[in-house]
Coordinates of C-alpha atoms and ligand atoms in Angstrom, one line a residue:
M1 CA -42.0 -0.4 -69.4
L2 CA -40.2 -4.1 -69.0
D3 CA -41.4 -6.0 -65.6
V4 CA -38.2 -5.2 -63.5
R5 CA -39.8 -6.8 -60.5
E6 CA -40.6 -10.6 -60.9
E7 CA -38.4 -12.5 -63.0
S8 CA -35.5 -9.8 -62.7
R9 CA -34.8 -10.2 -59.0
P10 CA -31.3 -9.0 -57.9
V11 CA -28.8 -11.8 -57.9
A12 CA -26.8 -12.0 -54.8
L13 CA -23.4 -13.3 -55.2
E14 CA -22.9 -16.5 -53.4
S15 CA -19.6 -16.5 -52.1
A16 CA -19.8 -13.0 -50.6
P17 CA -19.6 -13.2 -46.8
E18 CA -21.9 -11.5 -44.4
E19 CA -19.5 -8.5 -43.4
A20 CA -19.1 -5.5 -45.2
R21 CA -18.2 -6.7 -48.6
W22 CA -20.4 -6.2 -52.0
R23 CA -23.2 -8.6 -52.1
W24 CA -24.6 -8.1 -55.7
K25 CA -23.6 -9.3 -59.2
D26 CA -25.2 -6.2 -60.9
L27 CA -26.1 -2.9 -59.8
L28 CA -29.7 -2.1 -61.2
D29 CA -31.2 0.6 -58.9
T30 CA -30.6 1.6 -55.4
D31 CA -33.7 -0.1 -54.0
V32 CA -31.9 -3.3 -53.0
L33 CA -28.9 -1.7 -51.4
D34 CA -29.3 -1.6 -47.2
P35 CA -27.6 1.2 -45.3
A36 CA -24.6 -1.3 -44.9
D37 CA -24.2 -1.6 -48.7
I38 CA -24.4 2.0 -49.2
Q39 CA -21.9 2.8 -46.5
L40 CA -19.6 0.4 -48.1
V41 CA -19.9 2.3 -51.4
M42 CA -19.5 5.7 -49.5
D43 CA -16.3 4.3 -47.7
T44 CA -14.8 3.0 -50.5
A45 CA -15.5 6.1 -52.7
E46 CA -13.6 8.1 -49.9
A47 CA -10.6 5.7 -50.5
M48 CA -10.9 6.1 -54.4
S49 CA -11.2 10.2 -54.1
E50 CA -7.8 9.9 -51.7
V51 CA -6.3 7.8 -54.5
R52 CA -7.5 10.4 -57.4
S53 CA -5.8 13.3 -55.2
R54 CA -2.4 11.8 -55.3
P55 CA 0.2 12.9 -58.1
M56 CA 0.2 9.4 -59.6
S57 CA -3.5 8.7 -59.4
K58 CA -3.7 5.6 -61.4
V59 CA -3.6 2.1 -59.6
A60 CA -3.1 -1.4 -61.3
T61 CA -6.1 -2.6 -59.0
L62 CA -8.2 -3.9 -61.9
R63 CA -5.5 -4.9 -64.5
G64 CA -7.2 -7.6 -66.2
T65 CA -10.6 -6.7 -65.8
T66 CA -12.5 -5.4 -68.9
V67 CA -15.2 -2.8 -68.8
V68 CA -17.6 -2.2 -71.4
T69 CA -19.5 0.8 -71.4
L70 CA -22.8 0.4 -73.8
F71 CA -25.0 3.4 -74.5
Y72 CA -28.0 3.4 -76.2
E73 CA -28.7 7.1 -75.4
Q74 CA -26.4 10.1 -75.2
S75 CA -24.5 11.0 -72.0
T76 CA -21.5 13.0 -71.3
R77 CA -20.9 12.8 -67.3
T78 CA -21.7 9.0 -66.8
R79 CA -19.9 7.7 -69.9
A80 CA -16.7 9.8 -69.5
S81 CA -16.6 9.1 -65.6
F82 CA -17.1 5.6 -65.7
E83 CA -14.3 5.4 -68.5
V84 CA -12.0 7.6 -66.3
A85 CA -12.7 5.4 -63.3
A86 CA -12.3 2.2 -64.9
K87 CA -8.8 3.5 -66.5
A88 CA -7.7 5.0 -62.9
L89 CA -7.9 1.3 -61.9
G90 CA -5.9 -0.2 -64.5
A91 CA -9.0 -1.8 -66.3
D92 CA -9.1 -2.5 -70.2
V93 CA -11.9 -0.1 -71.6
V94 CA -14.2 -0.8 -74.4
N95 CA -16.8 2.0 -75.4
L96 CA -19.7 1.1 -77.5
T97 CA -22.6 3.3 -78.7
A98 CA -25.6 2.1 -80.4
S99 CA -24.8 4.1 -83.4
G100 CA -21.6 2.3 -85.3
S101 CA -22.4 -1.0 -83.5
S102 CA -24.4 -3.9 -84.8
V103 CA -27.5 -2.6 -82.8
E104 CA -27.8 -0.6 -85.7
K105 CA -28.1 -3.8 -87.8
G106 CA -30.9 -4.9 -85.6
E107 CA -28.9 -7.0 -83.3
S108 CA -31.0 -7.4 -80.0
L109 CA -29.8 -6.2 -76.6
I110 CA -29.7 -10.0 -75.4
D111 CA -27.4 -10.9 -78.1
T112 CA -25.3 -7.7 -77.8
V113 CA -24.4 -8.8 -74.2
R114 CA -23.8 -12.4 -74.7
T115 CA -21.3 -11.1 -77.6
L116 CA -19.7 -8.7 -75.0
E117 CA -19.5 -11.5 -72.6
A118 CA -18.1 -13.8 -75.3
I119 CA -15.1 -11.3 -75.7
G120 CA -14.5 -11.3 -72.1
A121 CA -16.3 -8.1 -70.6
D122 CA -16.4 -8.5 -67.0
L123 CA -18.6 -5.5 -66.2
V124 CA -21.0 -3.8 -68.6
V125 CA -22.0 -0.1 -67.8
M126 CA -25.2 0.1 -69.9
R127 CA -27.6 3.1 -70.6
H128 CA -30.8 2.8 -72.5
G129 CA -33.8 4.3 -73.4
K130 CA -36.3 1.6 -72.1
S131 CA -36.9 1.3 -68.4
G132 CA -36.1 -2.2 -67.3
A133 CA -33.5 -2.8 -70.1
P134 CA -30.5 -3.4 -67.9
Y135 CA -32.7 -6.0 -65.8
L136 CA -33.1 -7.9 -69.1
A137 CA -29.4 -7.8 -70.1
A138 CA -28.4 -8.8 -66.4
R139 CA -30.7 -12.0 -66.9
H140 CA -28.9 -13.0 -69.7
S141 CA -25.1 -12.0 -69.0
K142 CA -22.9 -13.7 -66.7
A143 CA -20.9 -10.1 -66.8
G144 CA -22.0 -7.5 -63.8
I145 CA -24.4 -5.2 -65.4
I146 CA -24.2 -1.5 -63.9
N147 CA -27.3 0.6 -65.0
G148 CA -26.1 4.1 -66.3
G149 CA -29.8 5.2 -66.5
D150 CA -32.5 3.3 -67.9
G151 CA -35.5 5.2 -69.2
T152 CA -37.5 6.9 -66.7
H153 CA -36.6 4.5 -64.1
A154 CA -33.3 4.3 -62.3
H155 CA -29.9 6.0 -62.2
P156 CA -28.1 4.2 -59.3
T157 CA -24.6 5.7 -59.5
Q158 CA -26.1 9.3 -60.0
A159 CA -28.0 8.9 -56.5
L160 CA -24.8 7.5 -55.0
L161 CA -22.5 10.1 -56.1
D162 CA -25.1 12.5 -54.8
L163 CA -25.3 11.1 -51.7
F164 CA -21.5 11.4 -51.4
T165 CA -21.7 14.8 -52.1
M166 CA -24.3 15.6 -49.5
R167 CA -22.5 13.8 -47.0
R168 CA -19.0 15.5 -47.8
H169 CA -20.8 18.8 -46.8
L170 CA -23.3 17.7 -44.5
G171 CA -22.2 14.9 -42.4
D172 CA -25.0 12.5 -41.3
L173 CA -28.1 13.1 -43.5
A174 CA -30.5 12.0 -40.5
G175 CA -33.4 14.8 -40.2
R176 CA -31.7 16.9 -43.2
K177 CA -34.4 18.4 -45.3
V178 CA -33.6 17.6 -49.2
L179 CA -35.8 18.9 -51.8
I180 CA -35.8 17.7 -55.4
V181 CA -37.8 20.1 -57.9
G182 CA -38.7 19.8 -61.2
D183 CA -40.1 16.9 -63.4
I184 CA -40.1 14.5 -60.9
L185 CA -42.5 11.8 -63.0
H186 CA -39.8 11.3 -65.7
S187 CA -36.6 11.3 -63.6
R188 CA -34.6 8.4 -63.0
V189 CA -32.5 10.4 -61.0
A190 CA -35.2 11.5 -58.6
R191 CA -36.4 7.7 -58.1
S192 CA -33.2 6.4 -57.3
N193 CA -32.3 9.2 -55.1
I194 CA -35.4 8.6 -53.1
W195 CA -34.0 5.3 -52.0
T196 CA -30.6 6.5 -50.6
L197 CA -32.0 9.7 -49.1
V198 CA -34.6 7.7 -47.1
S199 CA -32.1 5.1 -46.1
A200 CA -29.7 7.6 -44.9
G201 CA -32.6 9.1 -42.9
A202 CA -33.4 12.6 -44.9
E203 CA -36.7 14.2 -45.2
V204 CA -37.4 14.2 -48.6
T205 CA -39.7 16.7 -50.6
L206 CA -40.5 16.3 -54.2
C207 CA -41.9 19.3 -55.7
G208 CA -43.4 20.6 -59.5
P209 CA -46.3 21.0 -61.1
A210 CA -49.3 18.5 -60.5
T211 CA -48.8 16.9 -64.0
L212 CA -45.1 15.9 -63.4
L213 CA -45.7 14.7 -59.7
P214 CA -46.5 11.3 -58.8
T215 CA -48.3 11.4 -55.5
S216 CA -47.8 7.7 -55.2
L217 CA -44.2 8.4 -54.2
A218 CA -45.0 9.9 -50.8
G219 CA -44.4 7.8 -47.8
R220 CA -42.7 7.4 -44.4
S221 CA -40.3 4.7 -43.0
E222 CA -38.9 4.2 -39.8
R223 CA -35.7 6.0 -41.3
G224 CA -37.0 8.7 -43.6
S225 CA -39.9 10.4 -45.2
V226 CA -41.0 11.4 -48.6
K227 CA -43.4 14.2 -49.1
V228 CA -44.9 15.7 -52.4
T229 CA -46.0 19.3 -53.1
T230 CA -46.7 21.5 -55.9
N231 CA -45.7 24.8 -53.9
L232 CA -42.1 25.5 -54.3
D233 CA -42.0 28.6 -52.1
Q234 CA -43.4 26.5 -49.2
A235 CA -41.3 23.3 -49.9
I236 CA -37.8 25.3 -50.2
A237 CA -38.2 27.0 -46.7
G238 CA -35.5 25.6 -44.5
A239 CA -34.4 23.1 -46.9
D240 CA -30.7 21.9 -46.3
V241 CA -30.2 20.8 -50.2
V242 CA -32.0 22.2 -53.1
M243 CA -31.5 19.8 -56.3
A244 CA -33.1 21.2 -59.3
L245 CA -33.7 18.7 -62.3
R246 CA -33.9 19.3 -65.8
I247 CA -37.1 20.0 -67.8
Q248 CA -37.5 18.9 -71.0
K249 CA -38.9 21.5 -73.5
E250 CA -41.0 18.7 -75.2
R251 CA -43.1 18.7 -71.8
A252 CA -44.4 22.2 -72.8
E253 CA -45.1 20.9 -76.5
R254 CA -47.2 17.7 -75.0
G255 CA -48.8 19.9 -72.8
L256 CA -47.5 18.6 -69.1
I257 CA -46.6 22.2 -68.4
P258 CA -48.7 25.5 -69.8
S259 CA -45.3 27.0 -71.2
L260 CA -41.7 27.2 -70.0
R261 CA -42.5 31.1 -68.9
E262 CA -45.2 29.6 -66.4
Y263 CA -42.6 27.0 -65.4
I264 CA -40.0 29.4 -64.4
R265 CA -42.3 31.6 -62.8
G266 CA -43.4 28.5 -60.7
Y267 CA -40.4 26.2 -60.3
Q268 CA -37.4 28.0 -61.1
V269 CA -34.6 27.9 -58.4
N270 CA -33.3 31.3 -58.4
A271 CA -31.9 33.8 -55.9
R272 CA -35.1 35.0 -54.4
R273 CA -36.3 31.1 -53.8
L274 CA -32.8 30.0 -52.4
A275 CA -33.2 32.8 -49.8
L276 CA -35.9 30.9 -48.2
A277 CA -33.7 27.7 -47.9
A278 CA -31.4 26.9 -44.6
P279 CA -28.3 29.3 -44.6
G280 CA -25.6 27.5 -46.8
A281 CA -28.1 25.1 -48.4
L282 CA -26.3 23.1 -51.0
V283 CA -27.7 23.6 -54.9
M284 CA -27.4 20.5 -56.8
H285 CA -28.3 19.5 -60.3
P286 CA -27.5 16.0 -62.0
G287 CA -26.9 17.6 -65.4
P288 CA -27.2 18.5 -68.1
M289 CA -28.6 21.9 -66.9
N290 CA -30.9 24.3 -69.0
E291 CA -29.6 27.6 -67.2
G292 CA -32.4 30.3 -67.3
I293 CA -35.2 27.8 -67.1
E294 CA -35.1 25.2 -64.3
I295 CA -32.2 27.1 -62.4
S296 CA -30.8 30.6 -62.8
P297 CA -27.2 31.0 -64.0
E298 CA -26.1 32.8 -60.9
I299 CA -27.5 30.1 -58.5
A300 CA -26.1 27.4 -60.7
H301 CA -22.6 28.9 -60.4
G302 CA -23.2 30.4 -57.1
V303 CA -21.6 30.2 -53.6
G304 CA -23.9 27.1 -52.6
S305 CA -23.5 25.1 -55.7
V306 CA -21.9 21.7 -55.7
I307 CA -22.7 21.0 -59.2
E308 CA -19.0 20.8 -60.4
E309 CA -18.3 18.6 -57.3
Q310 CA -20.9 16.3 -58.1
V311 CA -19.4 15.5 -61.5
S312 CA -16.0 15.1 -59.8
N313 CA -17.2 12.9 -57.4
G314 CA -18.8 10.8 -59.9
V315 CA -15.4 9.4 -60.9
A316 CA -14.5 8.3 -57.1
V317 CA -17.9 7.0 -56.7
R318 CA -17.9 5.0 -60.1
M319 CA -14.2 3.7 -59.1
A320 CA -15.8 2.3 -55.9
I321 CA -18.4 0.6 -57.9
L322 CA -16.4 -0.8 -60.4
Y323 CA -13.7 -2.1 -57.6
L324 CA -16.2 -3.6 -55.4
M325 CA -18.2 -5.6 -58.4
A326 CA -15.0 -6.7 -59.9
T327 CA -13.3 -7.7 -56.7
A328 CA -16.7 -9.5 -55.5
R329 CA -16.8 -11.6 -58.7
T330 CA -13.2 -12.9 -58.0
A331 CA -13.6 -13.3 -54.4
Ligands
LIG1 N1 -26.1 12.9 -64.9 C1 -26.1 12.4 -66.1 O1 -26.6 11.3 -66.2 O2 -25.5 13.1 -67.2 P1 -25.2 12.6 -68.4 O3 -26.5 12.4 -69.3 O4 -24.3 13.6 -69.2 O5 -24.5 11.2 -68.5

C-alpha cells in the first residue's frame, strides 16, 4: 500500500475563505472533512436533488469545466453517476478506462494524470486497485482528484451519499445505531463511512467474522463511537441502519471464511435478523450485491430497503462534489 499519510497531505485551497466554502483541492477520503465540510456537501446535495427533480434537470453551471473519469477498475454506479452528474451541470466529460488507453502500453499513473491536465482536465474522478493511488495522482496534478475508490482504502463519495441517504430518512444521526456487516477488513466503503458517521455522532458497530474484522477500528470520539463484534444477532438488536457489504467469493477460496454457506449462516442480513433491528430500520448496501449471500433477496428489495435510493442520491451528492470543487478552483 502506498504511504497515503506523509507526503500526501491533502492540499487546502489558499483562496478559500473561512466560512462555508469548499477548502480542498482534492477529495481523497472523508477523514479530512470536518462537520462544516460535511454539512456543506449535504446542503449542496439537497439543492442538487431539487435541480434533478425539475422537468429541465440540466443547468449550465459548470460549462467550460472538463471532468475526466479515469477508471482502472470496474464500476457501474460510481462511474455512471459521476458522468450523469457532470453532464447535468453542463460540464464536458471524458471517460477513460485502463483498457483501451495508453495505460495498456505501460504509461505510468503520473504521466497519465499529467497528460489529462495538459488536455485541459479540471477534475479527474479516479478509481484504482491500489490503495493510495489517488494520493499519488493528486501530488502530481494541478487538476482536482476525486477518489472514486482506491483498493481497500477509501471511497469518500460513497460514504457521503450513504450519509445523505440516512439523514433524509432519520434526520440528525446523533446517537443513532448504524451497523455495518460483512468484510470490514477489505472494505473501502466501511472505512470512509466510519469517519462521516462518527462525525455525525452515530454509534457505529462493525460486525463480521474475526478474520475479516480489524479490531483496531474500535474507538470513541467526543462525537460518536465505533464498536466491533463477531456476533450479528447481538449487534443488529435495535439498529437504526443495517448496511450489508459485498462478500467476495474469493475470501472463501483464500480461507478467510470457512465457506459461503457458513458465512450465510453467521452473517447474512435476512428477515429473521432484521426483525431484531429497530422498527423501520433502513437496509443499505453500496452494491453490487450478491443476493442470497450477504443479503437475502426479500430484504434487499423489501420495505426498509433504500438501496436504489442510495444509487439515485449518488447523482445529487456527486453533483455537489463536482460543483464545490470546480467553483472553489475558480474562486
Ligand atoms: N458502490 C460502488 O462503488 O459501486 P460500483 O463499483 O458499481 O461503482
